[in-house]
Each structure stands twice: as structure tokens, then as C-alpha cells.
Amino acid sequence: MSVPFGHKFKETYFTYLDKAVVPINHGSYGTTPTAVLDEQKYICEQHEHYPDKYEYFEAASKYIEQVKLLGDYLGLDYHNLALVSNATSGINTILRSFPFDFSKDKILFHSTSYGACANTVKFLHDYYGLQYDVVDLVFPMEDDNEILSKFEKKLSSTRYKMCMFDMISSMPSGQLPYEELIKLCHRYDTLTLIDGAHAAGQVDLSFINELKPDFLVSNLHKWLFVPKSCAFLYVDPKYHEIIQTLPVSWNYTQKYENKRDLLLNKFAKTGTISYSPFLTIGKAIEFRKEVCGGEDRIRKYQMDLQQQAIPVIIKIFGPGAKLLQNKRSNLNPPGMFNIKLPVLNYNQKYEILLKKMILDGSFFASFKQLCDHKMIYQHKVYAPFSLHNGDLWVRFSVQIFNEIDDYVIGAKIVAQVTSKVLDLELAKLSINDSKL
Amino acid sequence: MSVPFGHKFKETYFTYLDKAVVPINHGSYGTTPTAVLDEQKYICEQHEHYPDKYEYFEAASKYIEQVKLLGDYLGLDYHNLALVSNATSGINTILRSFPFDFSKDKILFHSTSYGACANTVKFLHDYYGLQYDVVDLVFPMEDDNEILSKFEKKLSSTRYKMCMFDMISSMPSGQLPYEELIKLCHRYDTLTLIDGAHAAGQVDLSFINELKPDFLVSNLHKWLFVPKSCAFLYVDPKYHEIIQTLPVSWNYTQKYENKRDLLLNKFAKTGTISYSPFLTIGKAIEFRKEVCGGEDRIRKYQMDLQQQAIPVIIKIFGPGAKLLQNKRSNLNPPGMFNIKLPVLNYNQKYEILLKKMILDGSFFASFKQLCDHKMIYQHKVYAPFSLHNGDLWVRFSVQIFNEIDDYVIGAKIVAQVTSKVLDLELAKLSINDSKL
């Protein structure tokens, strides 16, 4: 812990990261410390050193060793954890092996659910007839009670077999009252499938022990410094037998005598894969403990820097900019927050474009694509924006290698690039789009 | 091509492989040339260099670039190819997104189908009610006609929606008359799902263009020198819309205007994953072309060495040993063959144990586990055996880095270890198992 967090820390421990990049979008794909990536490369070599030995005798026990380290670190019983490629794979694992009664079962999720997960439900609807319903969430909600009552309105009106909800939504980012949502679902005898894609490495997960959700998944490559890609799946012991690996493999017909180790053994080997991201979990945890000084120290740095960055970005974005926040001020996890980009306020004509974006998803997508490309290729500074509730919200990530300057540069570039692209689009409109 | 195939070649181009290992089991997990593994490590670094740029703008186009290289090399239209983690994942991709009518559809596979693939059908039976039937195959069949007539007997008696069959079975290894099986299924209006796990890098795949199977999967990490793990999936254009990625992801609701590129675009990005094995395909092909001198040269070396090795191993195994072969002598692909280990012939008492293995799957499994462990840990020489048709068959793999000595050492170790473990089991029996 001799190197302080910030740029010096980045230069020391994240040497694979392009030095010219201002990394303020950690939330999308994570970044990997040099020591952890080197471990991954070493594991790839070890796999090739003697593939028979590795596959027949070592991979499964090494996998279990890592799950144990993860359980210890998160304060969870490792017998209930399985490693999968990413949160989407984890959600698919559950949804596509849970034995729904397609003739009547119904699942509930929310409008800000991650697209890939919502799509998995839609797929099960389209291909197998699973019914679903959506809770419409529009950020910022007044407070947690508003969210809970929206869910309860649905849960109390119809019987839902399962409810899928986020811990921390992705775009815009925002924490949901996940503990209360678990209790609510329990009251209505509805199973809980929790997408904690952004959870591990940002928030404490030991509530699982007390509240006992049915299923929960969290990426480890986003905030826990494991390389791409790795996530863990929590499965309540009631379902260790019924939930199957994705893909279904040899293990499906395997007899496992020890029921307590069933989930561990079933997921330890699902065919020939690269175990290399899974097997670096211990190294990532070691980095967080020994180099970073533990979760509390990490979160404190993130929260402090977030508090500093918010007013600075608002000032740069100009009149009309504001933080996405609710009345209880509990929307933001340590690593992410959203600021409204006040398009309307600095040029009335932009209103036309904003309306077009709201009405035409593909126009928004191509506008975003153009902005993203400019930010990434011309400036090496990128923060993603989304269209939510009629406004553009920019999501900023905070990591232990950031300093306040990153947000000064970031906010300026985001504002400059979007305004430039909006001008270009406006010029095109005046020539081509006589309707507007 | 200045370094000749054999040990010198191994020492030059497969430097990650433990020098003390005698690698005669390439068929299980493959081995990766140093240049290709180094490329993978470099790709992992590139991914971390600027994750936003890599994920948003580069990964998908790099993926498509590799699929194109693969299509060119295999002589297949790359628009019909998708990359997946391994053959089991490919089979799962098809079986778990094909819109079966579970109230009536029936699928046919064979008793020597790979366990993980057969299990996926069983899973669909247990969870969704898909019906299935099994063609009982016992090697060696007389010739291809015997296999075909066994399939035809089933196909002509009931309507099967789909037939899943191997190109080259795994344990024991043996080529099926896959071209004739495709034609047969076409005649009975049955879809073909072909498990070519061992195909790419061993046999020519251009028959796909003419015979147009519906679905085919082949590993690239087994015989094509791509690192673990990577496979390709061939999907007939009729099914590009209906087949979905595993996991279902963002792409599910994406609108793709160009139908020809639909499969490519849909599979190019299924979430945050490590693209590193996929993106080394070009490097592996370059190695096969430029360092190895192409597929024909590779196969010729394998076939010649196989012919040399067979009588040598038979002699070491002793009386009763024989090659698994049919009357047309077309059972063996270039890289694999099986020799019967004549347990009965050198000690009559072994008959008791062999019968016990046949009757008690878990006894066989623990016997095999013990032998495998001894071979791998004590001798670093390993060839897997299986129990088929009442006999023990040892599968040997042939790769361009092998020489005849490897099989002399290998055969001796296999015979010595199994006989030692059989003796141990026999000693235990005389004390504990009074029933026998």
C-alpha cells in the first residue's frame, strides 16, 4: 500500500492499459491489473504444459480452490457458488434449466433490466411460451418505496413464478432496493433471480446469507479485477440438483454422492474450456487485499472521488446539468454515477434532434455510434451516454486509479463531441429533412 | 518446412509442452504451437490495452475476419459459420434454440455419441419432453453398410425430426459414413445435426457444400492447433434466423438488415467474453500452411506413422491384441486408432475383473482413474482406454510431432500400468469379494 491510489497507482499496477487512455468507463468491461493478467497468461501456459494432466486431474480441483477463495472473500458458503463466463451466461444458466411450466408460469422483470437478460426471457416466451410482464421504472424514482410499490402492484395482482431484477442497473446506473425486493418476492412466494452484474467489488454481498435469494449472478471481470470473462452464480441449495450447466455436458448424468458438493462438482468441468480467467480469482483477491488494502479502502476512495467529481462535471456540462439521484441519495454505488447532459439548454434547435432520438431508436444508435467512435479514436476518453426519460445521461465510472482531472477531461470531451455530432446532424437535417 | 516432423519439430514449435511428456493422446485436448499460444497471450494484452475500443469497435470485426480465414481454409462459405467454445456448446446451441414441437418431435442419435451431446438430448427429454431413440452401434461394424442399415431401420420405422451423429466417434475412435448418413437423412426428411468434434484438421470438410447438412460442429482446439477452447458451427442458411446464441444475448432483438451476414453478426458478440482463442485461428492456419506445409502433408505423415505404429503396439500388447478395423479399412482418421488390450490372454483370472467392469460402471471408472493417474503422474505417458463390446480398447493419437518410439514407450507403459492395477484389484478381490 505504499503507492497511493490515482494515476501513480495506475502506472504501477495497470501497465497493460494504454497510458494515453483516460479510463472513466470501468463499468462496461473492467480493467485487469498487470499481476492478474500475467497470472492468466501463466495459466494458459500451464494448461499447455501437459494438457492430459491439467484436464483430467487439475482443472476441477483448481476450479474448486478458486470458488473457495471467492466464498471466503465474499463471506458466502462456497458450496452454493458456481463460476460462469459472464452475468448473461449466469442468467441463461438459470432461466434455461429451471423447469418452468410453460403452460402457466409467468416471470416479472423491469424496464431497466439489462437487455441481454430481458432478451433471454423474451426468447423463452417466443420459443417456449413463457409469459412475462414488465415493471416500468423511470429514473430517478422518488425513493426506494416508489420502486417497491411498483413491484408490489404487479406481484399482488398476478401470481409470478419468478422475478428477475437488478442490484445495480447498467444504463443509466442506479441501485435498486434489492434487499427489500427479495423480502417482497418472498412474501408473494415468487422466486428471485438477481442480476448483480455490477455487484461484486462494489457492494457487500453477505446479505445473501440472511435473505436467501434463490439465484444471483455477479460479474467478477467488471469490478473485482478478474480478467475477461468471469462471473459467479449463487444458487440456493434447494436448486443444486435441478439447475444444469450451460452447456449441458458430461456432468448431467454423473452420480454425485455428496449432495453438499453437488453444485461445485457439476460446474467444475463442463467440457474443454479455457479455465484461465476463472483461475485468477485468487490473484485478483490478493491484489485487492494486499495492494489495494481491502474493499473498504477501495470503496472509500471511489465514494470520495465521486463526490468531488460530480460538481466539477455539472459545472462543465453547464446549466441544466444535474446528478441522477433520488431523495434518499442511495442511487449510486461507489463506482458509477450519471450526469444529465443538458442538450436543450445550450441550443434550442437540438430539441428537434432529441425528439428524433426518442422516436427513432436506430437514429439514436447511429448518433451514439458516431459519438462513441470520436471519443474513443480521436480522444481516448470515453463515457457512455443513454437516453432515459427524455434526457441524455452520461455514466461516469470511478476506479482507484482515477483522479479528479480524469473527469475534467472526460466531461469536456463528452460535451464537445456530442455537441459537434449534434451540429453535424443538424446540418444534415436542414438539407435533407424538410419534414422537421 | 526446414524442420522435419517428429521430435525435432516438437522441440522447435511446441516449446510449452513438457519435454518429458510423451504426447500420444492429442485427440482429447489438442496441443498448441508456441506461436499460436503467444498470439493468444498477445490478444489478451491487446484486450486490456483499451477495453472500450476493443469491445465496442474491434472485437466483432476481428471475429468476422477470423471466420473468413477459417471459411477460406476449409473451403466453406464463411457466412454459414459461427464460432463457439467447443463442440458440446455448438450442439447445445442448436438443440436448445431449435424450435422443437415437444408434443411430438423425436430425435435419433447413436450409442457411441459423445456423452455430453447425448446428455443434452436427455436433458431436453427430462425438462421439456423431447422424445429420443438410440441406434445401437458396436464397433467394429462389418462395413459402412451395416451402420447405414441400422440407421435406416430406425428412420424408416418412425418419423424423426432430427438425427444427431458423429463424423468420428471419440471412444473408441471410429469414422462413421457421414456423407452417406446425410443422404439417408435427407431421404427421410430428417434434419442432420453432425458432431464433427474431431473433424477439422483431420478430414476434408468441403463435402458440406455439396451435401448440405443442416448443422455441423467441429472443434478447432483439437486438431487445428487453436488454443483451448474454440469450435466452429456450420448452420444452413435456412436456419440463420431461428438459431440463437448460447447464451441468448443483446443480439436476440437486434435488427439485421443484411440477411446474408445475419449469422456472422449475431454470433460475433454475445457479451463480454475472452475472444483470445477465437482470434488465433488465422495464426493456427498460418502455422499449418507455412510451417507444416499444409493439410495433405500433415495427414500423410500421420497416416504413415499410424501404419508403422500399429504392428509395433500389437506386438508389445501380445497375443490377442488387434487393431479396431472394419472390412473396408476406413475406420481410422489420420490421427487416431485403437488397439485391443488383451487382458484375458495373459491371465485367465483377469476375466473376473473384466466382467466386473462390464457390470459395474463405477468400478470401471475407478479402475480407469487409477490407471490414468499412474500413467500421467508416474510416467508422463498416457493413452486412454475404453470398455467397448466387452474388451478394453486403447486409443492412440498420431500427431506431426510423434515418432515411432513414442508408441513403443506408450504401449509398454499402458500394458504395464493396467496389468499392475489389475493385479492390485485382484489382490483386493481375493480378500474382500468372496462372491467372485
Tab-separated table of N, CA, C and O in Angstrom, chain A residues 132-204:
chain	number	residue	atom	x	y	z
A	132	TYR	N	-44.482	-13.263	-19.613
A	132	TYR	CA	-43.735	-12.294	-18.815
A	132	TYR	C	-44.467	-10.973	-18.714
A	132	TYR	O	-45.372	-10.685	-19.491
A	133	ASP	N	-44.036	-10.204	-17.739
A	133	ASP	CA	-44.614	-8.892	-17.520
A	133	ASP	C	-43.469	-7.974	-17.085
A	133	ASP	O	-42.463	-8.444	-16.556
A	134	VAL	N	-43.630	-6.674	-17.319
A	134	VAL	CA	-42.537	-5.731	-17.084
A	134	VAL	C	-42.979	-4.610	-16.145
A	134	VAL	O	-44.027	-4.002	-16.355
A	135	VAL	N	-42.186	-4.372	-15.107
A	135	VAL	CA	-42.403	-3.218	-14.224
A	135	VAL	C	-41.711	-2.025	-14.875
A	135	VAL	O	-40.509	-2.084	-15.161
A	136	ASP	N	-42.447	-0.977	-15.126
A	136	ASP	CA	-41.852	0.168	-15.793
A	136	ASP	C	-41.150	1.062	-14.776
A	136	ASP	O	-41.788	1.632	-13.886
A	137	LEU	N	-39.846	1.156	-14.894
A	137	LEU	CA	-39.082	2.004	-13.963
A	137	LEU	C	-38.505	3.196	-14.720
A	137	LEU	O	-37.890	3.034	-15.767
A	138	VAL	N	-38.718	4.375	-14.191
A	138	VAL	CA	-38.143	5.574	-14.800
A	138	VAL	C	-37.325	6.290	-13.730
A	138	VAL	O	-37.861	6.750	-12.728
A	139	PHE	N	-36.015	6.339	-13.964
A	139	PHE	CA	-35.121	7.018	-13.012
A	139	PHE	C	-35.241	8.522	-13.169
A	139	PHE	O	-35.474	8.993	-14.270
A	140	PRO	N	-35.038	9.329	-12.129
A	140	PRO	CA	-34.890	8.887	-10.748
A	140	PRO	C	-36.256	8.685	-10.105
A	140	PRO	O	-37.131	9.515	-10.262
A	141	MET	N	-36.412	7.543	-9.438
A	141	MET	CA	-37.637	7.376	-8.670
A	141	MET	C	-37.512	8.244	-7.413
A	141	MET	O	-36.395	8.531	-6.952
A	142	GLU	N	-38.637	8.615	-6.855
A	142	GLU	CA	-38.647	9.408	-5.622
A	142	GLU	C	-37.724	8.795	-4.573
A	142	GLU	O	-36.829	9.419	-4.077
A	143	ASP	N	-37.974	7.538	-4.282
A	143	ASP	CA	-37.135	6.811	-3.332
A	143	ASP	C	-37.415	5.314	-3.502
A	143	ASP	O	-38.140	4.907	-4.402
A	144	ASP	N	-36.831	4.506	-2.626
A	144	ASP	CA	-36.987	3.057	-2.735
A	144	ASP	C	-38.448	2.630	-2.680
A	144	ASP	O	-38.852	1.668	-3.338
A	145	ASN	N	-39.230	3.345	-1.869
A	145	ASN	CA	-40.635	2.964	-1.723
A	145	ASN	C	-41.391	3.016	-3.041
A	145	ASN	O	-42.272	2.202	-3.289
A	146	GLU	N	-41.047	3.985	-3.875
A	146	GLU	CA	-41.717	4.090	-5.169
A	146	GLU	C	-41.430	2.833	-6.005
A	146	GLU	O	-42.323	2.276	-6.633
A	147	ILE	N	-40.160	2.405	-5.980
A	147	ILE	CA	-39.776	1.195	-6.725
A	147	ILE	C	-40.517	-0.018	-6.157
A	147	ILE	O	-41.122	-0.806	-6.897
A	148	LEU	N	-40.469	-0.150	-4.845
A	148	LEU	CA	-41.097	-1.314	-4.211
A	148	LEU	C	-42.595	-1.362	-4.482
A	148	LEU	O	-43.147	-2.432	-4.752
A	149	SER	N	-43.230	-0.202	-4.464
A	149	SER	CA	-44.685	-0.235	-4.667
A	149	SER	C	-45.025	-0.571	-6.120
A	149	SER	O	-46.033	-1.210	-6.391
A	150	LYS	N	-44.160	-0.178	-7.048
A	150	LYS	CA	-44.383	-0.560	-8.447
A	150	LYS	C	-44.299	-2.087	-8.611
A	150	LYS	O	-45.075	-2.699	-9.326
A	151	PHE	N	-43.311	-2.677	-7.936
A	151	PHE	CA	-43.189	-4.143	-7.988
A	151	PHE	C	-44.377	-4.801	-7.285
A	151	PHE	O	-44.965	-5.754	-7.781
A	152	GLU	N	-44.715	-4.265	-6.125
A	152	GLU	CA	-45.776	-4.895	-5.339
A	152	GLU	C	-47.115	-4.844	-6.081
A	152	GLU	O	-47.921	-5.786	-5.994
A	153	LYS	N	-47.333	-3.759	-6.803
A	153	LYS	CA	-48.584	-3.629	-7.566
A	153	LYS	C	-48.731	-4.822	-8.515
A	153	LYS	O	-49.803	-5.418	-8.626
A	154	LYS	N	-47.625	-5.168	-9.153
A	154	LYS	CA	-47.653	-6.326	-10.070
A	154	LYS	C	-47.786	-7.633	-9.283
A	154	LYS	O	-48.631	-8.475	-9.596
A	155	LEU	N	-46.915	-7.793	-8.297
A	155	LEU	CA	-46.868	-9.067	-7.565
A	155	LEU	C	-48.196	-9.390	-6.874
A	155	LEU	O	-48.555	-10.560	-6.743
A	156	SER	N	-48.894	-8.351	-6.455
A	156	SER	CA	-50.146	-8.586	-5.735
A	156	SER	C	-51.314	-8.845	-6.687
A	156	SER	O	-52.369	-9.310	-6.262
A	157	SER	N	-51.111	-8.552	-7.967
A	157	SER	CA	-52.236	-8.689	-8.904
A	157	SER	C	-52.258	-10.050	-9.600
A	157	SER	O	-53.310	-10.557	-9.954
A	158	THR	N	-51.094	-10.637	-9.791
A	158	THR	CA	-50.994	-11.896	-10.532
A	158	THR	C	-49.972	-12.781	-9.827
A	158	THR	O	-49.098	-12.273	-9.137
A	159	ARG	N	-50.050	-14.089	-10.063
A	159	ARG	CA	-49.045	-14.988	-9.498
A	159	ARG	C	-47.864	-15.053	-10.460
A	159	ARG	O	-48.022	-15.401	-11.631
A	160	TYR	N	-46.696	-14.649	-9.979
A	160	TYR	CA	-45.476	-14.766	-10.776
A	160	TYR	C	-44.612	-15.876	-10.206
A	160	TYR	O	-44.371	-15.918	-8.991
A	161	LYS	N	-44.124	-16.735	-11.077
A	161	LYS	CA	-43.245	-17.824	-10.634
A	161	LYS	C	-41.890	-17.257	-10.204
A	161	LYS	O	-41.288	-17.730	-9.248
A	162	MET	N	-41.422	-16.271	-10.952
A	162	MET	CA	-40.066	-15.760	-10.713
A	162	MET	C	-40.021	-14.266	-11.002
A	162	MET	O	-40.747	-13.783	-11.876
A	163	CYS	N	-39.168	-13.577	-10.277
A	163	CYS	CA	-38.961	-12.155	-10.529
A	163	CYS	C	-37.466	-11.931	-10.753
A	163	CYS	O	-36.642	-12.336	-9.929
A	164	MET	N	-37.125	-11.340	-11.888
A	164	MET	CA	-35.718	-11.055	-12.200
A	164	MET	C	-35.491	-9.561	-12.027
A	164	MET	O	-36.187	-8.763	-12.647
A	165	PHE	N	-34.551	-9.201	-11.177
A	165	PHE	CA	-34.283	-7.768	-11.012
A	165	PHE	C	-32.804	-7.493	-10.792
A	165	PHE	O	-32.044	-8.358	-10.361
A	166	ASP	N	-32.433	-6.267	-11.118
A	166	ASP	CA	-31.041	-5.840	-10.974
A	166	ASP	C	-30.726	-5.459	-9.539
A	166	ASP	O	-31.601	-5.002	-8.799
A	167	MET	N	-29.456	-5.590	-9.182
A	167	MET	CA	-28.980	-4.925	-7.967
A	167	MET	C	-28.600	-3.492	-8.336
A	167	MET	O	-29.009	-2.541	-7.692
A	168	ILE	N	-27.810	-3.379	-9.403
A	168	ILE	CA	-27.378	-2.061	-9.894
A	168	ILE	C	-27.635	-2.067	-11.396
A	168	ILE	O	-27.013	-2.835	-12.127
A	169	SER	N	-28.573	-1.257	-11.830
A	169	SER	CA	-28.867	-1.216	-13.263
A	169	SER	C	-27.673	-0.655	-14.012
A	169	SER	O	-26.836	0.045	-13.433
A	170	SER	N	-27.632	-0.947	-15.315
A	170	SER	CA	-26.454	-0.622	-16.100
A	170	SER	C	-26.489	0.787	-16.708
A	170	SER	O	-25.608	1.604	-16.469
A	171	MET	N	-27.525	1.061	-17.516
A	171	MET	CA	-27.569	2.341	-18.231
A	171	MET	C	-28.949	2.955	-18.155
A	171	MET	O	-29.844	2.464	-18.839
A	172	PRO	N	-29.176	4.036	-17.450
A	172	PRO	CA	-28.227	4.664	-16.537
A	172	PRO	C	-28.018	3.775	-15.319
A	172	PRO	O	-28.855	2.939	-15.020
A	173	SER	N	-26.903	3.973	-14.651
A	173	SER	CA	-26.630	3.128	-13.484
A	173	SER	C	-27.474	3.603	-12.310
A	173	SER	O	-27.735	4.800	-12.170
A	174	GLY	N	-27.921	2.671	-11.511
A	174	GLY	CA	-28.715	3.042	-10.341
A	174	GLY	C	-28.980	1.814	-9.491
A	174	GLY	O	-29.320	0.747	-10.010
A	175	GLN	N	-28.795	1.993	-8.187
A	175	GLN	CA	-29.044	0.856	-7.288
A	175	GLN	C	-30.526	0.677	-7.039
A	175	GLN	O	-31.233	1.643	-6.777
A	176	LEU	N	-30.956	-0.566	-7.092
A	176	LEU	CA	-32.335	-0.878	-6.726
A	176	LEU	C	-32.339	-1.336	-5.264
A	176	LEU	O	-31.310	-1.801	-4.763
A	177	PRO	N	-33.476	-1.213	-4.581
A	177	PRO	CA	-33.530	-1.677	-3.183
A	177	PRO	C	-33.634	-3.206	-3.151
A	177	PRO	O	-34.671	-3.772	-2.824
A	178	TYR	N	-32.500	-3.858	-3.501
A	178	TYR	CA	-32.534	-5.307	-3.734
A	178	TYR	C	-32.871	-6.111	-2.487
A	178	TYR	O	-33.527	-7.143	-2.582
A	179	GLU	N	-32.443	-5.634	-1.330
A	179	GLU	CA	-32.767	-6.405	-0.117
A	179	GLU	C	-34.273	-6.412	0.113
A	179	GLU	O	-34.871	-7.457	0.397
A	180	GLU	N	-34.882	-5.236	-0.028
A	180	GLU	CA	-36.331	-5.143	0.168
A	180	GLU	C	-37.083	-5.911	-0.920
A	180	GLU	O	-38.148	-6.480	-0.663
A	181	LEU	N	-36.528	-5.902	-2.122
A	181	LEU	CA	-37.178	-6.631	-3.221
A	181	LEU	C	-37.180	-8.138	-2.967
A	181	LEU	O	-38.144	-8.835	-3.289
A	182	ILE	N	-36.102	-8.640	-2.381
A	182	ILE	CA	-36.056	-10.078	-2.047
A	182	ILE	C	-37.170	-10.394	-1.050
A	182	ILE	O	-37.943	-11.346	-1.220
A	183	LYS	N	-37.253	-9.554	0.004
A	183	LYS	CA	-38.286	-9.787	1.035
A	183	LYS	C	-39.681	-9.725	0.427
A	183	LYS	O	-40.549	-10.542	0.749
A	184	LEU	N	-39.873	-8.765	-0.455
A	184	LEU	CA	-41.172	-8.607	-1.112
A	184	LEU	C	-41.532	-9.865	-1.915
A	184	LEU	O	-42.653	-10.385	-1.831
A	185	CYS	N	-40.573	-10.349	-2.695
A	185	CYS	CA	-40.820	-11.556	-3.504
A	185	CYS	C	-41.112	-12.758	-2.597
A	185	CYS	O	-41.987	-13.576	-2.902
A	186	HIS	N	-40.364	-12.871	-1.498
A	186	HIS	CA	-40.621	-13.961	-0.551
A	186	HIS	C	-42.077	-13.905	-0.071
A	186	HIS	O	-42.738	-14.929	0.027
A	187	ARG	N	-42.538	-12.694	0.211
A	187	ARG	CA	-43.915	-12.548	0.710
A	187	ARG	C	-44.946	-13.045	-0.302
A	187	ARG	O	-45.987	-13.565	0.070
A	188	TYR	N	-44.622	-12.857	-1.584
A	188	TYR	CA	-45.573	-13.280	-2.627
A	188	TYR	C	-45.214	-14.651	-3.209
A	188	TYR	O	-45.699	-15.017	-4.267
A	189	ASP	N	-44.319	-15.362	-2.513
A	189	ASP	CA	-43.945	-16.713	-2.925
A	189	ASP	C	-43.440	-16.741	-4.364
A	189	ASP	O	-43.757	-17.641	-5.148
A	190	THR	N	-42.668	-15.717	-4.690
A	190	THR	CA	-42.107	-15.592	-6.040
A	190	THR	C	-40.597	-15.785	-5.951
A	190	THR	O	-39.943	-15.172	-5.102
A	191	LEU	N	-40.055	-16.636	-6.820
A	191	LEU	CA	-38.613	-16.879	-6.795
A	191	LEU	C	-37.854	-15.640	-7.251
A	191	LEU	O	-38.339	-14.889	-8.099
A	192	THR	N	-36.649	-15.463	-6.694
A	192	THR	CA	-35.844	-14.294	-7.034
A	192	THR	C	-34.635	-14.693	-7.880
A	192	THR	O	-33.858	-15.580	-7.512
A	193	LEU	N	-34.496	-14.022	-9.023
A	193	LEU	CA	-33.332	-14.201	-9.902
A	193	LEU	C	-32.696	-12.825	-10.012
A	193	LEU	O	-33.256	-11.921	-10.644
A	194	ILE	N	-31.538	-12.663	-9.367
A	194	ILE	CA	-30.972	-11.319	-9.208
A	194	ILE	C	-29.768	-11.116	-10.114
A	194	ILE	O	-28.804	-11.881	-10.083
A	195	ASP	N	-29.846	-10.068	-10.930
A	195	ASP	CA	-28.741	-9.708	-11.800
A	195	ASP	C	-27.864	-8.702	-11.063
A	195	ASP	O	-28.138	-7.505	-11.051
A	196	GLY	N	-26.821	-9.228	-10.458
A	196	GLY	CA	-25.869	-8.372	-9.754
A	196	GLY	C	-24.618	-8.168	-10.590
A	196	GLY	O	-23.504	-8.200	-10.058
A	197	ALA	N	-24.804	-7.953	-11.892
A	197	ALA	CA	-23.665	-7.830	-12.816
A	197	ALA	C	-22.591	-6.888	-12.281
A	197	ALA	O	-21.398	-7.156	-12.394
A	198	HIS	N	-23.030	-5.770	-11.668
A	198	HIS	CA	-22.085	-4.754	-11.186
A	198	HIS	C	-21.807	-4.856	-9.688
A	198	HIS	O	-21.274	-3.920	-9.100
A	199	ALA	N	-22.219	-5.966	-9.060
A	199	ALA	CA	-22.199	-6.011	-7.598
A	199	ALA	C	-20.838	-6.360	-6.981
A	199	ALA	O	-20.274	-5.567	-6.219
A	200	ALA	N	-20.302	-7.529	-7.305
A	200	ALA	CA	-19.064	-7.973	-6.648
A	200	ALA	C	-17.948	-6.951	-6.881
A	200	ALA	O	-17.666	-6.589	-8.019
A	201	GLY	N	-17.344	-6.493	-5.813
A	201	GLY	CA	-16.306	-5.474	-5.931
A	201	GLY	C	-16.844	-4.069	-5.748
A	201	GLY	O	-16.079	-3.108	-5.726
A	202	GLN	N	-18.172	-3.939	-5.649
A	202	GLN	CA	-18.754	-2.615	-5.360
A	202	GLN	C	-19.568	-2.625	-4.061
A	202	GLN	O	-19.516	-1.682	-3.308
A	203	VAL	N	-20.359	-3.686	-3.879
A	203	VAL	CA	-21.203	-3.709	-2.676
A	203	VAL	C	-21.034	-5.032	-1.930
A	203	VAL	O	-20.625	-6.037	-2.507
A	204	ASP	N	-21.356	-5.004	-0.674
A	204	ASP	CA	-21.248	-6.176	0.185
A	204	ASP	C	-22.324	-7.197	-0.211
A	204	ASP	O	-23.492	-6.846	-0.355
